[in-house]
Amino acid sequence: MGNEKSNKLELNELVQNERHDVDIVEKLMGSMGRWQVCICFALMLCKIPIAWHQLSVLIIAPPIASFCIDNVTDTCSPNCSDIVFDRSLFTETIQSQWNLVCNKSQLPHVSQTLVLLGVLIGNLVFGMIADKFGRRKPLIAAVVIQSVGSIAAAFVPWFWIFSVCRFIAALGTGGMIVTSFVLLIEIIGSKWRTHIAILFQIPFDLGQASLGLIGYFFRDWQQIQLVISIPPILLLSYYWILPESPRWLLLNKKAEDAIHVLRTAARFNKVQQHTIESDVGVYIRKRKNVIVQKGRFYDILRSRIMRTRTICLWCNCIASGFCLYGNSQYVGHLGGNMFVNIALSAIMQIPGTLSSVWFIQHFGLRYTLIVGNFATGCLFFLVALIPPHYNWVKVVFAIMVMYTMSVCFSTLYFSSGQLFPTIVRNVGVSTCLMTGRMGMMIAPFVVGLGLIKIWFPPAIFSTAAFIGAVSAYHLPKTRSVSLPETIEEVEGLTNELIERRA
């Protein structure tokens, strides 16, 4: 009996090694070369406008003082004949444009909620579309939608039409997020995947930091809207620059298209090309009897292993989006120079993003998330305990949270692509991004609880971070592991690992 089990384990090990050796995409075009560098750089550029459109509310709807024209009557009194806004910092905001004060003061937050809802829906819809029709075309379509919606928002004369235009632009933004990330993951070899996926966050942080500069030089919301909307039109060049994912092409038996992409990549990377056509032919013939199923939502919840993996990722995404976005608003309420605050909150995330690579390499993805979430929970707990008259200490701990949460967010952003097989990768990644947006949408309301009790927001954020740490314990390791192609491969690899531990 022992010999049979030993032979079985040896056979499984040989099969696993063979599967790794014949990662056809990595074999035929190289793990990382000039071709991948160029494509990665092009994809990273779209992260800057993604940050602009998600966070522009910080400078198009900043806090602005208002008072009655007679400077005596209460602003919200029916006896106030006209409302005057303080234009010393911004000449025009959406509040001053449409008199969003008193009973309309919450409308800027509603507009921003619609933006996050649009991003959420865009994540989900474009994720499913990209699994069925490829990564490249949906990404280009998302760029067009974002450009049209955002430019239109700068010229509409009514607030609700403005909000609808931003919602439409957010649909494109959500599509850009998920399709660009999945395409990036699928062209990078396993050795470099962690580094590149983590570094993919840096342009977003730079885009967020640049909002401070944009707000400093442009003080009218319409000018700001155009500044963040016109440059991304250059991303339409993706039509001529970006290839389709070779993994998606092979999975869908599009041999000629796959060969063309692989030849181009091999030529740029100076990898031998003479075996590409024959290797692709062999690969396709081996899979000719395999029925390619399109990714569906319930596939990521169908089996016990995938269900556990997905739910744990969802919990972490909610906690990450909830705490990171909530703390960004919390730091924004600290006073001082708002342009410096915007830039500082973004800059603090860059070292967290970079150091997450080191943490993953030395401690693994699972333990990085556990420790990062636990540290975030502890810091928020301290913020809740510190008395109000020690506000500067609260500020220090709140800024430290930006570091710890950026480590978790970057690590989580990478892991979602690694843990789902190709057949449902876009659906899986898009649902993770969707749950993260749900956390972000809840965060502003939690920050508002500070008006009731000052310790409510950090206490709730702390609890969410601790839940994220517990759920991260059940995630698998992903270092130097090839991307799984099917759900059956995920189940097989997990069962093999259980047998080895036994």
C-alpha positions as semicolon CSV with decimal commas, in nm:
position;residue;x (nm);y (nm);z (nm)
1;M;0,000;0,000;0,000
2;G;0,284;0,236;0,088
3;N;0,461;0,157;-0,243
4;E;0,142;0,231;-0,438
5;K;0,106;0,567;-0,266
6;S;0,473;0,645;-0,327
7;N;0,442;0,556;-0,695
8;K;0,130;0,767;-0,725
9;L;0,304;1,068;-0,572
10;E;0,604;1,021;-0,805
11;L;0,372;1,003;-1,106
12;N;0,186;1,316;-0,996
13;E;0,518;1,493;-0,952
14;L;0,628;1,397;-1,302
15;V;0,299;1,516;-1,448
16;Q;0,327;1,841;-1,256
17;N;0,683;1,897;-1,375
18;E;0,582;1,820;-1,732
19;R;0,298;2,070;-1,706
20;H;0,539;2,336;-1,589
21;D;0,795;2,251;-1,859
22;V;0,543;2,283;-2,140
23;D;0,397;2,620;-2,048
24;I;0,376;2,685;-2,419
25;V;0,340;3,063;-2,405
26;E;0,639;3,111;-2,179
27;K;0,842;2,858;-2,378
28;L;0,777;3,008;-2,721
29;M;0,810;3,380;-2,650
30;G;1,021;3,394;-2,334
31;S;0,938;3,476;-1,975
32;M;1,035;3,845;-1,992
33;G;1,190;4,040;-2,277
34;R;1,172;4,361;-2,477
35;W;0,828;4,272;-2,611
36;Q;0,680;4,226;-2,264
37;V;0,849;4,545;-2,139
38;C;0,694;4,752;-2,421
39;I;0,346;4,606;-2,370
40;C;0,368;4,648;-1,992
41;F;0,471;5,013;-2,029
42;A;0,178;5,079;-2,264
43;L;-0,067;4,913;-2,024
44;M;0,071;5,102;-1,724
45;L;-0,007;5,434;-1,892
46;C;-0,380;5,368;-1,861
47;K;-0,351;5,353;-1,482
48;I;-0,293;5,730;-1,463
49;P;-0,632;5,834;-1,609
50;I;-0,792;5,554;-1,408
51;A;-0,671;5,731;-1,093
52;W;-0,778;6,072;-1,224
53;H;-1,136;5,969;-1,295
54;Q;-1,184;5,776;-0,972
55;L;-1,045;6,047;-0,744
56;S;-1,114;6,373;-0,929
57;V;-1,393;6,446;-0,681
58;L;-1,117;6,562;-0,444
59;I;-1,056;6,871;-0,659
60;I;-1,381;6,924;-0,848
61;A;-1,592;6,905;-0,531
62;P;-1,361;7,009;-0,246
63;P;-1,496;7,152;0,081
64;I;-1,602;7,509;0,008
65;A;-1,749;7,772;0,241
66;S;-2,077;7,944;0,154
67;F;-2,277;8,225;0,312
68;C;-2,579;8,440;0,244
69;I;-2,518;8,748;0,033
70;D;-2,613;8,980;0,321
71;N;-2,361;8,797;0,542
72;V;-2,621;8,790;0,823
73;T;-2,899;8,552;0,726
74;D;-2,836;8,180;0,759
75;T;-2,737;8,023;0,428
76;C;-3,016;7,767;0,445
77;S;-3,283;8,012;0,554
78;P;-3,567;8,076;0,307
79;N;-3,503;8,447;0,369
80;C;-3,161;8,422;0,205
81;S;-3,200;8,579;-0,139
82;D;-2,869;8,455;-0,281
83;I;-2,578;8,236;-0,179
84;V;-2,216;8,344;-0,216
85;F;-1,927;8,096;-0,222
86;D;-1,572;8,144;-0,103
87;R;-1,372;8,149;-0,426
88;S;-1,033;8,225;-0,272
89;L;-0,908;7,869;-0,339
90;F;-1,122;7,752;-0,633
91;T;-1,292;7,987;-0,875
92;E;-1,561;7,731;-0,957
93;T;-1,655;7,390;-0,816
94;I;-1,957;7,173;-0,886
95;Q;-2,107;7,300;-0,558
96;S;-2,083;7,663;-0,666
97;Q;-2,188;7,577;-1,022
98;W;-2,517;7,418;-0,915
99;N;-2,566;7,561;-0,562
100;L;-2,517;7,224;-0,393
101;V;-2,563;7,345;-0,037
102;C;-2,808;7,286;0,249
103;N;-3,048;7,007;0,147
104;K;-2,839;6,950;-0,169
105;S;-2,506;6,927;0,011
106;Q;-2,496;6,546;-0,016
107;L;-2,532;6,544;-0,394
108;P;-2,154;6,554;-0,464
109;H;-2,123;6,236;-0,255
110;V;-2,412;6,081;-0,447
111;S;-2,235;6,167;-0,773
112;Q;-1,916;6,003;-0,649
113;T;-2,112;5,696;-0,539
114;L;-2,245;5,671;-0,895
115;V;-1,885;5,682;-1,020
116;L;-1,785;5,394;-0,793
117;L;-2,100;5,206;-0,895
118;G;-2,007;5,257;-1,260
119;V;-1,656;5,124;-1,198
120;L;-1,805;4,826;-1,015
121;I;-2,046;4,743;-1,300
122;G;-1,770;4,801;-1,556
123;N;-1,544;4,554;-1,372
124;L;-1,808;4,284;-1,384
125;V;-1,949;4,340;-1,734
126;F;-1,615;4,388;-1,910
127;G;-1,472;4,092;-1,721
128;M;-1,735;3,861;-1,867
129;I;-1,709;4,019;-2,213
130;A;-1,330;3,981;-2,216
131;D;-1,351;3,613;-2,124
132;K;-1,574;3,556;-2,427
133;F;-1,425;3,793;-2,686
134;G;-1,063;3,841;-2,579
135;R;-0,877;4,109;-2,383
136;R;-0,769;4,360;-2,649
137;K;-1,096;4,472;-2,809
138;P;-1,286;4,519;-2,481
139;L;-0,994;4,727;-2,347
140;I;-1,005;4,958;-2,650
141;A;-1,384;4,986;-2,619
142;A;-1,343;5,081;-2,253
143;V;-1,099;5,360;-2,345
144;V;-1,354;5,500;-2,594
145;I;-1,636;5,490;-2,336
146;Q;-1,424;5,663;-2,072
147;S;-1,312;5,937;-2,313
148;V;-1,659;6,013;-2,448
149;G;-1,826;6,016;-2,106
150;S;-1,561;6,226;-1,932
151;I;-1,535;6,491;-2,206
152;A;-1,914;6,523;-2,222
153;A;-1,924;6,575;-1,843
154;A;-1,722;6,897;-1,882
155;F;-1,985;7,067;-2,099
156;V;-2,328;6,957;-1,974
157;P;-2,533;7,233;-1,803
158;W;-2,725;7,015;-1,553
159;F;-2,592;6,835;-1,247
160;W;-2,776;6,507;-1,302
161;I;-2,663;6,484;-1,665
162;F;-2,312;6,558;-1,540
163;S;-2,345;6,267;-1,297
164;V;-2,477;6,036;-1,571
165;C;-2,181;6,126;-1,795
166;R;-1,939;6,050;-1,513
167;F;-2,120;5,718;-1,455
168;I;-2,074;5,630;-1,824
169;A;-1,706;5,724;-1,806
170;A;-1,675;5,508;-1,493
171;L;-1,810;5,208;-1,684
172;G;-1,514;5,246;-1,919
173;T;-1,278;5,299;-1,626
174;G;-1,392;4,973;-1,468
175;G;-1,340;4,793;-1,798
176;M;-0,991;4,936;-1,835
177;I;-0,897;4,821;-1,486
178;V;-0,987;4,456;-1,529
179;T;-0,890;4,398;-1,894
180;S;-0,553;4,573;-1,871
181;F;-0,456;4,378;-1,559
182;V;-0,554;4,038;-1,699
183;L;-0,372;4,103;-2,028
184;L;-0,063;4,205;-1,830
185;I;-0,072;3,888;-1,618
186;E;-0,113;3,662;-1,920
187;I;0,191;3,784;-2,115
188;I;0,438;3,778;-1,823
189;G;0,628;3,465;-1,722
190;S;0,580;3,318;-1,375
191;K;0,925;3,434;-1,258
192;W;0,844;3,802;-1,319
193;R;0,470;3,802;-1,263
194;T;0,484;3,909;-0,898
195;H;0,716;4,204;-0,964
196;I;0,531;4,339;-1,265
197;A;0,183;4,295;-1,120
198;I;0,284;4,484;-0,806
199;L;0,463;4,759;-1,000
200;F;0,145;4,795;-1,206
201;Q;0,005;4,991;-0,909
202;I;0,272;5,263;-0,914
203;P;0,123;5,464;-1,207
204;F;-0,208;5,478;-1,019
205;D;-0,033;5,629;-0,717
206;L;0,146;5,877;-0,944
207;G;-0,185;5,968;-1,105
208;Q;-0,339;6,028;-0,764
209;A;-0,042;6,241;-0,657
210;S;-0,063;6,443;-0,980
211;L;-0,418;6,546;-0,890
212;G;-0,259;6,773;-0,630
213;L;-0,062;6,946;-0,908
214;I;-0,362;6,962;-1,140
215;G;-0,573;7,119;-0,867
216;Y;-0,296;7,365;-0,785
217;F;-0,266;7,495;-1,143
218;F;-0,632;7,470;-1,248
219;R;-0,894;7,608;-1,011
220;D;-1,207;7,568;-1,226
221;W;-1,382;7,229;-1,225
222;Q;-1,452;7,236;-1,600
223;Q;-1,087;7,301;-1,677
224;I;-0,990;7,017;-1,443
225;Q;-1,240;6,784;-1,609
226;L;-1,093;6,857;-1,952
227;V;-0,734;6,821;-1,828
228;I;-0,805;6,469;-1,701
229;S;-1,016;6,374;-2,006
230;I;-0,825;6,486;-2,314
231;P;-0,480;6,319;-2,261
232;P;-0,630;5,966;-2,227
233;I;-0,751;5,994;-2,588
234;L;-0,392;5,897;-2,679
235;L;-0,470;5,552;-2,540
236;L;-0,674;5,485;-2,854
237;S;-0,333;5,398;-3,004
238;Y;-0,383;5,064;-2,825
239;Y;-0,566;4,958;-3,143
240;W;-0,230;4,946;-3,324
241;I;-0,001;4,868;-3,029
242;L;-0,158;4,599;-2,813
243;P;-0,178;4,231;-2,910
244;E;-0,442;3,984;-2,805
245;S;-0,353;3,755;-2,516
246;P;-0,178;3,447;-2,661
247;R;-0,313;3,239;-2,372
248;W;-0,671;3,334;-2,457
249;L;-0,610;3,264;-2,827
250;L;-0,468;2,917;-2,757
251;L;-0,743;2,834;-2,511
252;N;-0,999;2,922;-2,778
253;K;-0,810;2,728;-3,050
254;K;-0,731;3,035;-3,262
255;A;-0,404;2,888;-3,386
256;E;-0,318;3,136;-3,665
257;D;-0,371;3,440;-3,446
258;A;-0,174;3,282;-3,162
259;I;0,117;3,198;-3,394
260;H;0,126;3,557;-3,522
261;V;0,142;3,701;-3,168
262;L;0,401;3,445;-3,053
263;R;0,621;3,507;-3,360
264;T;0,614;3,881;-3,300
265;A;0,702;3,839;-2,934
266;A;0,978;3,587;-3,008
267;R;1,132;3,815;-3,272
268;F;1,143;4,111;-3,030
269;N;1,278;3,892;-2,749
270;K;1,532;3,718;-2,980
271;V;1,389;3,375;-2,905
272;Q;1,403;3,099;-3,169
273;Q;1,091;3,094;-3,385
274;H;1,125;2,781;-3,600
275;T;0,931;2,554;-3,360
276;I;0,644;2,793;-3,291
277;E;0,407;2,667;-3,559
278;S;0,471;2,299;-3,487
279;D;0,447;2,344;-3,108
280;V;0,121;2,536;-3,139
281;G;-0,011;2,266;-3,374
282;V;0,076;1,993;-3,123
283;Y;-0,083;2,193;-2,841
284;I;-0,404;2,250;-3,037
285;R;-0,424;1,883;-3,143
286;K;-0,384;1,768;-2,784
287;R;-0,673;1,992;-2,688
288;K;-0,893;1,934;-2,993
289;N;-1,130;1,709;-2,799
290;V;-1,141;1,950;-2,508
291;I;-1,459;2,153;-2,508
292;V;-1,372;2,514;-2,431
293;Q;-1,623;2,651;-2,184
294;K;-1,672;3,022;-2,154
295;G;-1,623;3,170;-1,812
296;R;-1,940;3,209;-1,612
297;F;-1,999;3,365;-1,274
298;Y;-2,110;3,048;-1,096
299;D;-1,797;2,862;-1,213
300;I;-1,589;3,041;-0,948
301;L;-1,828;2,911;-0,679
302;R;-1,904;2,567;-0,823
303;S;-1,649;2,355;-0,633
304;R;-1,545;2,363;-0,270
305;I;-1,185;2,466;-0,341
306;M;-1,276;2,744;-0,583
307;R;-1,558;2,859;-0,355
308;T;-1,331;2,887;-0,052
309;R;-1,063;3,064;-0,253
310;T;-1,312;3,311;-0,405
311;I;-1,492;3,399;-0,080
312;C;-1,162;3,459;0,102
313;L;-1,049;3,689;-0,180
314;W;-1,381;3,875;-0,167
315;C;-1,345;3,932;0,209
316;N;-0,996;4,070;0,159
317;C;-1,103;4,293;-0,131
318;I;-1,389;4,442;0,070
319;A;-1,163;4,505;0,369
320;S;-0,888;4,652;0,149
321;G;-1,114;4,889;-0,047
322;F;-1,312;4,982;0,263
323;C;-1,007;5,067;0,477
324;L;-0,790;5,227;0,207
325;Y;-1,059;5,453;0,061
326;G;-1,202;5,530;0,405
327;N;-0,863;5,627;0,543
328;S;-0,796;5,847;0,239
329;Q;-1,105;6,046;0,330
330;Y;-1,014;6,041;0,698
331;V;-0,670;6,187;0,627
332;G;-0,835;6,446;0,403
333;H;-1,027;6,580;0,703
334;L;-0,709;6,662;0,893
335;G;-0,686;7,019;0,760
336;G;-0,383;7,200;0,623
337;N;-0,293;7,240;0,256
338;M;-0,531;7,015;0,061
339;F;-0,298;6,985;-0,240
340;V;-0,016;6,864;-0,016
341;N;-0,254;6,625;0,161
342;I;-0,366;6,472;-0,168
343;A;-0,007;6,426;-0,285
344;L;0,112;6,295;0,054
345;S;-0,163;6,033;0,081
346;A;-0,065;5,904;-0,263
347;I;0,311;5,917;-0,210
348;M;0,279;5,715;0,111
349;Q;0,133;5,432;-0,095
350;I;0,433;5,407;-0,327
351;P;0,679;5,261;-0,071
352;G;0,404;5,026;0,043
353;T;0,351;4,909;-0,313
354;L;0,724;4,860;-0,375
355;S;0,794;4,685;-0,046
356;S;0,507;4,441;-0,107
357;V;0,730;4,273;-0,368
358;W;0,992;4,202;-0,101
359;F;0,730;4,082;0,148
360;I;0,579;3,839;-0,105
361;Q;0,922;3,702;-0,200
362;H;1,031;3,643;0,159
363;F;0,705;3,563;0,339
364;G;0,466;3,457;0,063
365;L;0,138;3,605;-0,049
366;R;-0,075;3,457;0,229
367;Y;0,140;3,572;0,521
368;T;0,189;3,916;0,365
369;L;-0,186;3,966;0,364
370;I;-0,227;3,829;0,715
371;V;0,043;4,051;0,869
372;G;-0,053;4,357;0,663
373;N;-0,420;4,336;0,759
374;F;-0,336;4,266;1,121
375;A;-0,101;4,566;1,137
376;T;-0,369;4,785;0,978
377;G;-0,625;4,667;1,234
378;C;-0,387;4,745;1,520
379;L;-0,313;5,095;1,388
380;F;-0,681;5,175;1,342
381;F;-0,746;5,044;1,693
382;L;-0,483;5,282;1,831
383;V;-0,637;5,571;1,637
384;A;-0,971;5,490;1,801
385;L;-0,816;5,486;2,149
386;I;-0,608;5,806;2,126
387;P;-0,781;6,105;2,290
388;P;-0,881;6,397;2,061
389;H;-0,630;6,639;2,216
390;Y;-0,348;6,419;2,081
391;N;-0,462;6,477;1,723
392;W;-0,107;6,482;1,582
393;V;-0,059;6,123;1,703
394;K;-0,379;6,025;1,522
395;V;-0,238;6,186;1,207
396;V;0,086;5,984;1,233
397;F;-0,096;5,653;1,275
398;A;-0,347;5,738;1,000
399;I;-0,059;5,803;0,756
400;M;0,105;5,476;0,862
401;V;-0,219;5,300;0,769
402;M;-0,176;5,427;0,412
403;Y;0,149;5,230;0,400
404;T;0,019;4,904;0,547
405;M;-0,300;4,910;0,341
406;S;-0,108;4,977;0,019
407;V;0,097;4,664;0,092
408;C;-0,223;4,462;0,131
409;F;-0,396;4,620;-0,168
410;S;-0,102;4,563;-0,402
411;T;-0,055;4,205;-0,284
412;L;-0,425;4,135;-0,319
413;Y;-0,444;4,293;-0,663
414;F;-0,176;4,052;-0,777
415;S;-0,316;3,742;-0,608
416;S;-0,660;3,768;-0,763
417;G;-0,514;3,715;-1,110
418;Q;-0,289;3,433;-0,994
419;L;-0,551;3,227;-0,814
420;F;-0,811;3,200;-1,091
421;P;-0,763;2,973;-1,396
422;T;-0,761;3,124;-1,745
423;I;-1,113;3,003;-1,826
424;V;-1,262;3,227;-1,554
425;R;-0,979;3,467;-1,480
426;N;-1,155;3,778;-1,602
427;V;-1,476;3,685;-1,420
428;G;-1,281;3,612;-1,102
429;V;-1,071;3,928;-1,115
430;S;-1,372;4,143;-1,202
431;T;-1,575;4,009;-0,908
432;C;-1,283;4,077;-0,674
433;L;-1,258;4,432;-0,804
434;M;-1,635;4,460;-0,773
435;T;-1,634;4,364;-0,405
436;G;-1,349;4,608;-0,348
437;R;-1,564;4,886;-0,498
438;M;-1,847;4,784;-0,268
439;G;-1,616;4,841;0,026
440;M;-1,522;5,181;-0,113
441;M;-1,887;5,278;-0,156
442;I;-1,959;5,201;0,211
443;A;-1,653;5,385;0,346
444;P;-1,782;5,749;0,318
445;F;-2,090;5,664;0,525
446;V;-1,870;5,508;0,794
447;V;-1,646;5,817;0,801
448;G;-1,963;6,020;0,858
449;L;-2,028;5,825;1,180
450;G;-1,747;6,030;1,334
451;L;-2,005;6,304;1,391
452;I;-2,176;6,071;1,640
453;K;-1,869;5,924;1,811
454;I;-1,517;6,016;1,707
455;W;-1,392;5,660;1,760
456;F;-1,661;5,488;1,549
457;P;-1,486;5,506;1,206
458;P;-1,141;5,376;1,310
459;A;-1,301;5,106;1,524
460;I;-1,510;4,979;1,231
461;F;-1,211;4,998;0,995
462;S;-1,006;4,804;1,249
463;T;-1,265;4,526;1,264
464;A;-1,274;4,498;0,885
465;A;-0,894;4,469;0,869
466;F;-0,891;4,191;1,128
467;I;-1,155;4,001;0,928
468;G;-0,933;4,035;0,622
469;A;-0,639;3,887;0,815
470;V;-0,842;3,582;0,922
471;S;-0,978;3,516;0,572
472;A;-0,628;3,546;0,417
473;Y;-0,516;3,243;0,616
474;H;-0,715;3,014;0,383
475;L;-0,552;3,137;0,060
476;P;-0,293;2,913;-0,114
477;K;0,066;2,992;-0,205
478;T;0,139;3,123;-0,556
479;R;0,514;3,177;-0,576
480;S;0,674;3,032;-0,895
481;V;0,350;2,856;-0,987
482;S;0,233;2,849;-1,349
483;L;-0,103;3,002;-1,425
484;P;-0,373;2,732;-1,415
485;E;-0,574;2,700;-1,736
486;T;-0,887;2,523;-1,613
487;I;-1,082;2,472;-1,291
488;E;-0,991;2,103;-1,304
489;E;-0,621;2,197;-1,285
490;V;-0,686;2,405;-0,973
491;E;-0,868;2,114;-0,811
492;G;-0,595;1,866;-0,914
493;L;-0,307;2,077;-0,789
494;T;-0,480;2,144;-0,455
495;N;-0,563;1,777;-0,402
496;E;-0,204;1,682;-0,488
497;L;-0,076;1,929;-0,227
498;I;-0,310;1,778;0,033
499;E;-0,183;1,429;-0,048
500;R;0,179;1,538;-0,011
501;R;0,107;1,696;0,326
502;A;-0,061;1,371;0,433
